[in-house]
CSV table of C-alpha atoms in Angstrom, one decimal:
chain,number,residue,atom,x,y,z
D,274,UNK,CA,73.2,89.6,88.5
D,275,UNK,CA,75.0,90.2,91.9
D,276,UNK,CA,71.2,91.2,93.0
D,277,UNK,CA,70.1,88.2,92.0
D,278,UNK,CA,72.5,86.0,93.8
D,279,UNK,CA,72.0,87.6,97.3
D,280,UNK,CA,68.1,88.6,96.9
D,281,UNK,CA,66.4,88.1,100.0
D,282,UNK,CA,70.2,86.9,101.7
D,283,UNK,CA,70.0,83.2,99.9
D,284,UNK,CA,72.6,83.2,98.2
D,285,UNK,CA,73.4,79.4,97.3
D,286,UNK,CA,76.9,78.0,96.1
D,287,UNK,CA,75.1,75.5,93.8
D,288,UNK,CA,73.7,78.1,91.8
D,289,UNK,CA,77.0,79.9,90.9
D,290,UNK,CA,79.9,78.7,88.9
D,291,UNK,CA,83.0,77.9,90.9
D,292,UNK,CA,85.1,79.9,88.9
D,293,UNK,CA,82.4,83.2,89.2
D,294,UNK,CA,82.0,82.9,93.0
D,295,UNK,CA,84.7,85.4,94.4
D,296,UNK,CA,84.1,87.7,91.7
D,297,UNK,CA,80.3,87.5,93.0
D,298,UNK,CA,81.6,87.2,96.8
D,299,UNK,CA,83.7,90.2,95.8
D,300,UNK,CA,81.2,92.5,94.1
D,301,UNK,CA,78.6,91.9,96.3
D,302,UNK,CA,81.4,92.7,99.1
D,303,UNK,CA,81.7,96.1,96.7
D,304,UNK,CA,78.4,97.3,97.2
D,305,UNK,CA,78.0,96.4,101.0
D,306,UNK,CA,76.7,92.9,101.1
D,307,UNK,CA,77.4,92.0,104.7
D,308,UNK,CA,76.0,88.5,103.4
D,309,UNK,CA,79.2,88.1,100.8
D,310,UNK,CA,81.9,88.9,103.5
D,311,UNK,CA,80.8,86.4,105.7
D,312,UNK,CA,80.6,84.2,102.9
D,313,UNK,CA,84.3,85.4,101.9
D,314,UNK,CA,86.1,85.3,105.6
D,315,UNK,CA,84.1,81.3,105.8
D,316,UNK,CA,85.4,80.4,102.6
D,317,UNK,CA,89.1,81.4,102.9
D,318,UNK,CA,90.0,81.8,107.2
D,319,UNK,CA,91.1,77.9,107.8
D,320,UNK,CA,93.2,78.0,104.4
D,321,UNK,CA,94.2,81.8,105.9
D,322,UNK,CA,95.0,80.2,109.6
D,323,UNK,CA,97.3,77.7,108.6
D,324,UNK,CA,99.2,80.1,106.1
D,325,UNK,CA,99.4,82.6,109.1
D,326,UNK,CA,100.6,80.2,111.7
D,327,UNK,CA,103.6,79.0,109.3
D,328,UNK,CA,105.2,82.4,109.5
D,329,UNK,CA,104.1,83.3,112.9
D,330,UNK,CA,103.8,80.0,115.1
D,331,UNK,CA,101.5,80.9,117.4
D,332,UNK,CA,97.8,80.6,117.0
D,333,UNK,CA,96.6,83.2,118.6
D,334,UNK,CA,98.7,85.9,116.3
D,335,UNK,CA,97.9,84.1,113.4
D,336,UNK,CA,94.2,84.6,114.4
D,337,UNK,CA,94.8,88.1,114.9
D,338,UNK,CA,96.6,88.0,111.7
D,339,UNK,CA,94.1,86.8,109.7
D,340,UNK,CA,91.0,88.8,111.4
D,341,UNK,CA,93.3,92.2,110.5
D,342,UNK,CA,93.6,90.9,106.8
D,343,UNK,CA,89.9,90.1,106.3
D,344,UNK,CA,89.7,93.7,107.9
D,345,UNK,CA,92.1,95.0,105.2
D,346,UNK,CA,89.8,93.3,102.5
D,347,UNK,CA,86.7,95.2,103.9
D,348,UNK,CA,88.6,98.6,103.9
D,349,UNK,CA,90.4,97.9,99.9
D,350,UNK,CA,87.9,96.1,98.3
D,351,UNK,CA,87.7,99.0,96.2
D,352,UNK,CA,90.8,99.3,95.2
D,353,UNK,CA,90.7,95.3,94.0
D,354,UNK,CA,90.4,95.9,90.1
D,355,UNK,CA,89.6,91.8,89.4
D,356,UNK,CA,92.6,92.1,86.8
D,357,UNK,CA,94.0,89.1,89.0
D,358,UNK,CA,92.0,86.2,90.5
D,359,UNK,CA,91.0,87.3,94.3
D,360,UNK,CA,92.3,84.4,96.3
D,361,UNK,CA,95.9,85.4,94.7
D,362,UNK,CA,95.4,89.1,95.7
D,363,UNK,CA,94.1,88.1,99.6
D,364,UNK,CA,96.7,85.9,100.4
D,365,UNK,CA,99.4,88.2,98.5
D,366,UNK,CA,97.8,90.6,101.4
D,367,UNK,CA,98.4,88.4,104.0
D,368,UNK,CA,101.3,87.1,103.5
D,369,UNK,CA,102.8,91.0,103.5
D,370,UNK,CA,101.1,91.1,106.8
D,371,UNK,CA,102.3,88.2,108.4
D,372,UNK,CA,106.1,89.6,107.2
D,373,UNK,CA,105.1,93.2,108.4
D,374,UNK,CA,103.8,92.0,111.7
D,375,UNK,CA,107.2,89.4,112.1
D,376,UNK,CA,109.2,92.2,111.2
D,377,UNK,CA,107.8,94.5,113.7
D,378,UNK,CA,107.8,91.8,116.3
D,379,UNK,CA,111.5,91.1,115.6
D,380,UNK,CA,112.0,95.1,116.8
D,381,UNK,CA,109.7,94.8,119.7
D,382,UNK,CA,111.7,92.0,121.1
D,383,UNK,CA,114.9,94.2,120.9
D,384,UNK,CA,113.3,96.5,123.3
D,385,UNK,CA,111.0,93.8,125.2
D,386,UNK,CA,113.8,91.3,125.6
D,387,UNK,CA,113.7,91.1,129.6
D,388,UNK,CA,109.6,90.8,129.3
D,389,UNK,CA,108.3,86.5,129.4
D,390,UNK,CA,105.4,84.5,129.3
D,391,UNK,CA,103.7,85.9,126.3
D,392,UNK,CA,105.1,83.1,123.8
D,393,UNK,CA,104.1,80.7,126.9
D,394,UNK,CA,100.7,81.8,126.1
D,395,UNK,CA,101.2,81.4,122.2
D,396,UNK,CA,101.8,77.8,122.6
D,397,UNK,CA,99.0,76.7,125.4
D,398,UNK,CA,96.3,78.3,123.0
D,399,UNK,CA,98.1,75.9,120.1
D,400,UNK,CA,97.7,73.0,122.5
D,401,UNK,CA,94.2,74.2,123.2
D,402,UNK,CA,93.7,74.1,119.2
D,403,UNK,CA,95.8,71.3,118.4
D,404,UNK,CA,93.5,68.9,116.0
D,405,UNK,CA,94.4,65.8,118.6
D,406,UNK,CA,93.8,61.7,117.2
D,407,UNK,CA,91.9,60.2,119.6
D,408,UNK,CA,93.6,57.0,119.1
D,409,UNK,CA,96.6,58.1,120.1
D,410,UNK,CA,98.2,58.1,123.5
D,411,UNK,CA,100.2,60.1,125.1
D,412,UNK,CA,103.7,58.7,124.1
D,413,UNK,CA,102.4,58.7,120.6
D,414,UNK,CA,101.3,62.2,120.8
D,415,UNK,CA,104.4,63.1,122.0
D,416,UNK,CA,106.7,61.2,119.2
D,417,UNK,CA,104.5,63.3,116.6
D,418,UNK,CA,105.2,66.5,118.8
D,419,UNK,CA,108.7,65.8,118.7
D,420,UNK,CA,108.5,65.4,114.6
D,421,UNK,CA,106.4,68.2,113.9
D,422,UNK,CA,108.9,70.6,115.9
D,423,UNK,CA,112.1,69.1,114.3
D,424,UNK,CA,109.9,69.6,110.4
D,425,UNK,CA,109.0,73.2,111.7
D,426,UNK,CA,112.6,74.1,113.0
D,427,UNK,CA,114.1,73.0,109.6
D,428,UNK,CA,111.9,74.7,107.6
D,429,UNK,CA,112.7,77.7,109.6
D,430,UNK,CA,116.1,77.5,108.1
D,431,UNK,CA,115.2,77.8,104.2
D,432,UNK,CA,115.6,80.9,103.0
D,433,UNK,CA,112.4,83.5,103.4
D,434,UNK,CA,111.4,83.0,99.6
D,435,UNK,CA,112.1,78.9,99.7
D,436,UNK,CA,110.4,78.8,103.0
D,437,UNK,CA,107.4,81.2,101.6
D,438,UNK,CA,107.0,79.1,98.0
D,439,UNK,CA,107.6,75.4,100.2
D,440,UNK,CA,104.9,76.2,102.6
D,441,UNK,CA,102.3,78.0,100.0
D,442,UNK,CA,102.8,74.6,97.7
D,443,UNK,CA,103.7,71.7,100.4
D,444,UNK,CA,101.7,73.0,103.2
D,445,UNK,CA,99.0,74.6,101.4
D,446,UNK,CA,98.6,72.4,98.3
D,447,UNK,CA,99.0,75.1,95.7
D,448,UNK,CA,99.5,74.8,92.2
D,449,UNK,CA,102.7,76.6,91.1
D,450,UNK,CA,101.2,78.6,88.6
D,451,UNK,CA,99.1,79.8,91.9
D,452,UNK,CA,102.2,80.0,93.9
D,453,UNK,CA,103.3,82.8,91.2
D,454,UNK,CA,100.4,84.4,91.0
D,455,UNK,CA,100.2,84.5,94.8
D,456,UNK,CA,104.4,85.7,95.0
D,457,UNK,CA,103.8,87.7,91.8
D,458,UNK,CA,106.7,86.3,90.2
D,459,UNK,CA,108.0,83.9,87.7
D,460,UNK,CA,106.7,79.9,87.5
D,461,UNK,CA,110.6,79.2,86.8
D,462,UNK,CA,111.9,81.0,89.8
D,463,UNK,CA,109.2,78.8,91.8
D,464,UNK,CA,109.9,75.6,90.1
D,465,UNK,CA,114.0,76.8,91.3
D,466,UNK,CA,112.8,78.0,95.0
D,467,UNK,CA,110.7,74.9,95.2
D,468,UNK,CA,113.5,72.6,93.9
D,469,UNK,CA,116.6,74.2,96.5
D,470,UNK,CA,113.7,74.4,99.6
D,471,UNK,CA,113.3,70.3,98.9
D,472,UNK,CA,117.1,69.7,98.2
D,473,UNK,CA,117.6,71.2,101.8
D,474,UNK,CA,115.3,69.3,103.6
D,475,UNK,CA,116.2,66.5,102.1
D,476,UNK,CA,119.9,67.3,103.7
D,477,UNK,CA,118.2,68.3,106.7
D,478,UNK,CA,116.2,65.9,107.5
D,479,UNK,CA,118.6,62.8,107.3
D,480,UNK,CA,117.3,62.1,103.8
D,481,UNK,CA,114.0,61.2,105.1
D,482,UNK,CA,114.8,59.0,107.7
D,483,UNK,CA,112.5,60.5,110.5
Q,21,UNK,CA,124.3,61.0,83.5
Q,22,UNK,CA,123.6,64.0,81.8
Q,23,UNK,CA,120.1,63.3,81.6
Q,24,UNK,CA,120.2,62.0,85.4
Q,25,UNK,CA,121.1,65.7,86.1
Q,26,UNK,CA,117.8,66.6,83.8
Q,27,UNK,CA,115.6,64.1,85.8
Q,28,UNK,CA,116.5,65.1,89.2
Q,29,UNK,CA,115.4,68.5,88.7
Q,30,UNK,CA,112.2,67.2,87.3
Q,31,UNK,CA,111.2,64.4,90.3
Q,32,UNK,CA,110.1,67.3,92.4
Q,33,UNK,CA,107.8,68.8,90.1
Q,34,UNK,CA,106.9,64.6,89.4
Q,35,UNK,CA,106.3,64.3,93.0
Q,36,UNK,CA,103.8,67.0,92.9
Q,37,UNK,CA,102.6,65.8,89.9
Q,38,UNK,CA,103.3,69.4,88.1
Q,39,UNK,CA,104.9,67.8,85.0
Q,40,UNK,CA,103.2,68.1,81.7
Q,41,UNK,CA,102.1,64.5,80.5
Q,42,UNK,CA,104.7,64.1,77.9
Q,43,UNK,CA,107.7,64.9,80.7
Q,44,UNK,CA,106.4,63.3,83.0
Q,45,UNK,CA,105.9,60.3,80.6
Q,46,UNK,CA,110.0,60.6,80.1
Q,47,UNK,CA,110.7,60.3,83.9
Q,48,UNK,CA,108.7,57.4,84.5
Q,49,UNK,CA,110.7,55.8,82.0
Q,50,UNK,CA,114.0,57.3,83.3
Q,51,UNK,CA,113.4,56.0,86.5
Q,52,UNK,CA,112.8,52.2,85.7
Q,53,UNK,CA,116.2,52.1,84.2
Q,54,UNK,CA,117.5,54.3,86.4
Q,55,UNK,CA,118.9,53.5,90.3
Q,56,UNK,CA,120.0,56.9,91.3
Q,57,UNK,CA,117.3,58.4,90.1
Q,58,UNK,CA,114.9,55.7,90.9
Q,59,UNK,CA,116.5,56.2,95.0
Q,60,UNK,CA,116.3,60.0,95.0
Q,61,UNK,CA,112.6,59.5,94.2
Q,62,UNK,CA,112.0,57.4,96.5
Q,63,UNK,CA,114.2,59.9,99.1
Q,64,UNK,CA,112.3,63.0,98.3
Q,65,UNK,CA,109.2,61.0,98.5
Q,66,UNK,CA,109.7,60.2,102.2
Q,67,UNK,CA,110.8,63.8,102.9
Q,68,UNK,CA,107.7,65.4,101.5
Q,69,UNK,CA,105.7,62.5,103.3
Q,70,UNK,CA,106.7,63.3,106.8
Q,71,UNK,CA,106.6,67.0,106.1
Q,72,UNK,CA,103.3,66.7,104.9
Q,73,UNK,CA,102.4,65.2,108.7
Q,74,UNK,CA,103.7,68.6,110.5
Q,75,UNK,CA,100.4,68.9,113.3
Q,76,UNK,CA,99.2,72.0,113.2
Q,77,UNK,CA,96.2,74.1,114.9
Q,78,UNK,CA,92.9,74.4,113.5
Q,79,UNK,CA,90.7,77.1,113.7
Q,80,UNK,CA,87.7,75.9,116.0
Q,81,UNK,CA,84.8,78.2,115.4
Q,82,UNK,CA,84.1,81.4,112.5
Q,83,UNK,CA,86.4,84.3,113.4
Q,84,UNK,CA,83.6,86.1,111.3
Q,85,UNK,CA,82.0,87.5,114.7
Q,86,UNK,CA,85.2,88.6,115.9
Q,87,UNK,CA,86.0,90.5,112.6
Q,88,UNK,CA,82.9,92.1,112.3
Q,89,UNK,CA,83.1,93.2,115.6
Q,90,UNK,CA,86.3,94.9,115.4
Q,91,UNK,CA,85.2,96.5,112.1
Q,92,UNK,CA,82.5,97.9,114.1
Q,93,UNK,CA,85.0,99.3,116.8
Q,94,UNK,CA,87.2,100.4,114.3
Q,95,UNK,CA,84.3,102.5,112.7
Q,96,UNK,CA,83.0,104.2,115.8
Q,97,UNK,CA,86.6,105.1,116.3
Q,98,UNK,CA,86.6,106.7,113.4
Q,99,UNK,CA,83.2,108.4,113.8
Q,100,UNK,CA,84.8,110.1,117.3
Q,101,UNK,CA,87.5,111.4,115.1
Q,102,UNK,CA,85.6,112.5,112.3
Q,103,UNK,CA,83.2,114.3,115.5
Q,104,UNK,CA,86.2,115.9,116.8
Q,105,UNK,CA,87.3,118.0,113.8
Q,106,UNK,CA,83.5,118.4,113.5
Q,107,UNK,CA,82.7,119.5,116.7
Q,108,UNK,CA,86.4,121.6,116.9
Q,109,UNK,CA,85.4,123.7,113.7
Q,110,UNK,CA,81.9,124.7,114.7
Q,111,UNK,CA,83.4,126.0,118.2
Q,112,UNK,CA,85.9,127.8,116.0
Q,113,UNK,CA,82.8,129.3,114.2
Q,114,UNK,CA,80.8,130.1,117.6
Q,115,UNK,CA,84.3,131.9,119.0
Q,116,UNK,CA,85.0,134.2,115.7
Q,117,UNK,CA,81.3,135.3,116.3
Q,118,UNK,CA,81.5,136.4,119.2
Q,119,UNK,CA,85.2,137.5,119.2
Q,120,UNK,CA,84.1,139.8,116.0
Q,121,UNK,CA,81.1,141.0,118.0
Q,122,UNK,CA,83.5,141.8,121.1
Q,123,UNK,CA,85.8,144.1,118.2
Q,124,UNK,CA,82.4,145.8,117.2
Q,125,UNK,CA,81.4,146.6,120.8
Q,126,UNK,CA,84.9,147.7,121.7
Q,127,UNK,CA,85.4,149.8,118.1
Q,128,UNK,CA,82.4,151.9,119.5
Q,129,UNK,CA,83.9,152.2,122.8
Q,130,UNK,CA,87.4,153.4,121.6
Q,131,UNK,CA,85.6,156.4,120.0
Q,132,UNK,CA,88.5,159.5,119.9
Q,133,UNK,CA,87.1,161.9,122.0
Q,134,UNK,CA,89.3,164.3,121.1
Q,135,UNK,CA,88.4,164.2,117.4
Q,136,UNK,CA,86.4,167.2,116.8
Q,137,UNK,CA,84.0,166.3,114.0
Q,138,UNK,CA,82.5,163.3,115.8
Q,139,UNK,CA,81.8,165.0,119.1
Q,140,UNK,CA,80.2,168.1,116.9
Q,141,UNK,CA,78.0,164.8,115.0
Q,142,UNK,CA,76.7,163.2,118.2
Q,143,UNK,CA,75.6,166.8,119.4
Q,144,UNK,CA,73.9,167.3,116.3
Q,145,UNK,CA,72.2,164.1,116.0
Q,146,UNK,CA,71.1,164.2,119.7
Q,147,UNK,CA,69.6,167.9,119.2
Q,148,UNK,CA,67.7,166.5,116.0
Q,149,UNK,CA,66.6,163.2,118.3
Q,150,UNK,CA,65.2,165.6,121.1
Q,151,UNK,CA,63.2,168.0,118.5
Q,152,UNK,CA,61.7,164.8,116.9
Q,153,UNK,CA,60.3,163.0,120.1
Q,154,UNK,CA,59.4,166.7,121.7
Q,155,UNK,CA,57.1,167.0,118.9
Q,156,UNK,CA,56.5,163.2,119.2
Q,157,UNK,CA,55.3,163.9,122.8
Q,158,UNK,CA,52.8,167.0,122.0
Q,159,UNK,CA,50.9,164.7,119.4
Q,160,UNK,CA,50.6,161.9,121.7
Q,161,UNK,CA,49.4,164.5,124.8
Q,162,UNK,CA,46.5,165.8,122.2
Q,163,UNK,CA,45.7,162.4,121.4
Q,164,UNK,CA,45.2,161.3,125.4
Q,165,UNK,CA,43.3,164.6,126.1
Q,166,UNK,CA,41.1,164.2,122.9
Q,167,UNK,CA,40.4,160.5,123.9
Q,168,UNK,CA,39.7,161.9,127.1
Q,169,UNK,CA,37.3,164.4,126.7
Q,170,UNK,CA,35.3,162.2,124.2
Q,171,UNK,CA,35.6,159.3,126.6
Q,172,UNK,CA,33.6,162.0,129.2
Q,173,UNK,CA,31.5,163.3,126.6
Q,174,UNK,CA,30.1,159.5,125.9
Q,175,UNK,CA,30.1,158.9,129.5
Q,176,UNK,CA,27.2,161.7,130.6
């Protein structure tokens, strides 16, 4: 069957079942189809990207971030039983990696703390990459800058599990029963993480006025 | 106002629209009858709104290339080191070899040359080694002189 969907490297989407395609993507990945990683890393990097630059806000970590977890689904493919669904196990992965690499990053600054310029950098590639509105002009652009990094800066004060279960259902669009497969814990505790993250912002935020 | 407690906890999850038809049902009705509730809606609404407008970067081109590039990397990396312990064990082969053959060469140089019996075995076999090719050399001298004298005897 996996054969059959990348003989001759034409694979088509339209012939596959939604539900089936990662577990195809993923078993053709299992047996060395270049073909279903490309299709894989396409499917899942912008989705990836934007998860990565909530934790790390900088786009060019969170590319690095999300090129080492794509490498990390290449090297423990085999060790991916399918006993849970594979977008829940990749971005369980990346997540873990985006807190591993903070974590580290939070000790490297300890002992880099007289070293500058390198978040400088960070934020000139996110203004390279920003997804700008034509329409609007430069005091407008700057209003919605001035939002975006008053939004960001609050949700850097939830707590890490409120900020991780906010931004994986706000941000990302989740279900909830996906945000607990993806935290691996209960759909009450994210219903109560989700509830306490919006309470805050609420209080945060002025009660919405912006 | 108990059941404004109940509601409130819901309206995220109704924001989101999360809530199973028949609760969901219940806090639409709540909330016509209900100004608090109908207000913190309409608050958390807003909140989720403007959050929802946070700008950020988009990827711009596959990162595809780039991964598969540093996969590559990554595996000729690890093809040096798996070389290394390769290329480190058949030195470590080529060294015993000759290190052994070195022990052999210098186990017949250390002969004891005091030890009796081995001096009295080399004589010995030397005497037997002279008799044998003495003998060897009288066969081969009537071969040359028979080979010789036929050779002439062909020749006239």
């Amino acid at each position: 069957m996996i054969l059959d969907v990348f003989e001759n490297m034409g694979y088509n989407k339209n012939m596959v079942n939604p539900n089936e395609e990662d577990k195809l993507l993923v078993a053709g990945l299992k047996i060395g189809e270049e073909q279903a990683f490309r299709i894989l890393v396409e499917k899942y990097q912008s989705r990836a990207f934007s998860v990565a630059f909530g934790y790390m806000k900088d786009a060019e970590e969170a590319k690095d971030v999300v090129q080492e977890s794509f490498i990390r689904v290449y090297e423990k493919v085999k060790s991916f039983k399918g006993d849970s669904k594979f977008y829940t196990w990749y971005y369980r992965l990346l997540i873990n990696l985006c807190l591993d690499i903070k974590r580290k990053k939070k000790i490297t600054k300890v002992f880099s703390i007289f070293k500058a310029g390198k978040s400088e950098e960070g934020n000139k590639e996110y203004e390279v990459m920003l997804k700008e509105d034509e329409k609007d002009g430069p005091e407008e652009k700057y209003a919605r800058g001035e939002v975006s990094g008053k939004i960001e800066s609050c949700m850097e004060k939830l707590s890490p599990k409120e900020k991780q279960v906010f931004e994986l259902k706000n941000c990302q669009g989740f279900k909830i029963r996906e945000v607990a497969d993806i935290m691996g814990i209960k759909e009450g505790t994210v219903k109560a993480l989700l509830f306490r993250a919006v309470q805050k912002l609420k209080i945060m935020l002025g009660d919405g006025e912006l | 106002m108990k059941n404004c407690e109940a509601m409130k906890n819901k309206i995220t999850e109704y924001y989101y629209d999360e809530l199973p038809a028949k609760e969901k049902a219940e806090v639409n009705a709540h909330i016509k009858n209900c100004l608090a509730c109908a207000k913190e809606l309409k608050t958390i609404s807003a909140v989720l709104r403007k959050v929802s407008e946070v700008r950020r970067p988009v990827l711009s081109a596959s990162l595809y290339p780039s991964i598969k590039a540093r996969l590559e990397q990554k595996r000729t990396v690890f093809g040096k080191f798996w070389n290394l312990p390769f290329a480190a064990g058949v030195g470590l082969i080529v060294f015993l070899a000759v290190f052994s053959n070195n022990q052999n060469v210098y186990s017949v140089k250390d002969v004891d040359l005091d030890d009796a019996s081995i001096i009295s075995n080399v004589i010995e076999l030397n005497n037997k080694d002279m008799d044998s090719l003495s003998s060897l050399d009288v066969e081969i001298l009537a071969d040359e002189l028979f080979m010789e004298d036929n050779l002439m005897t062909f020749g006239s």
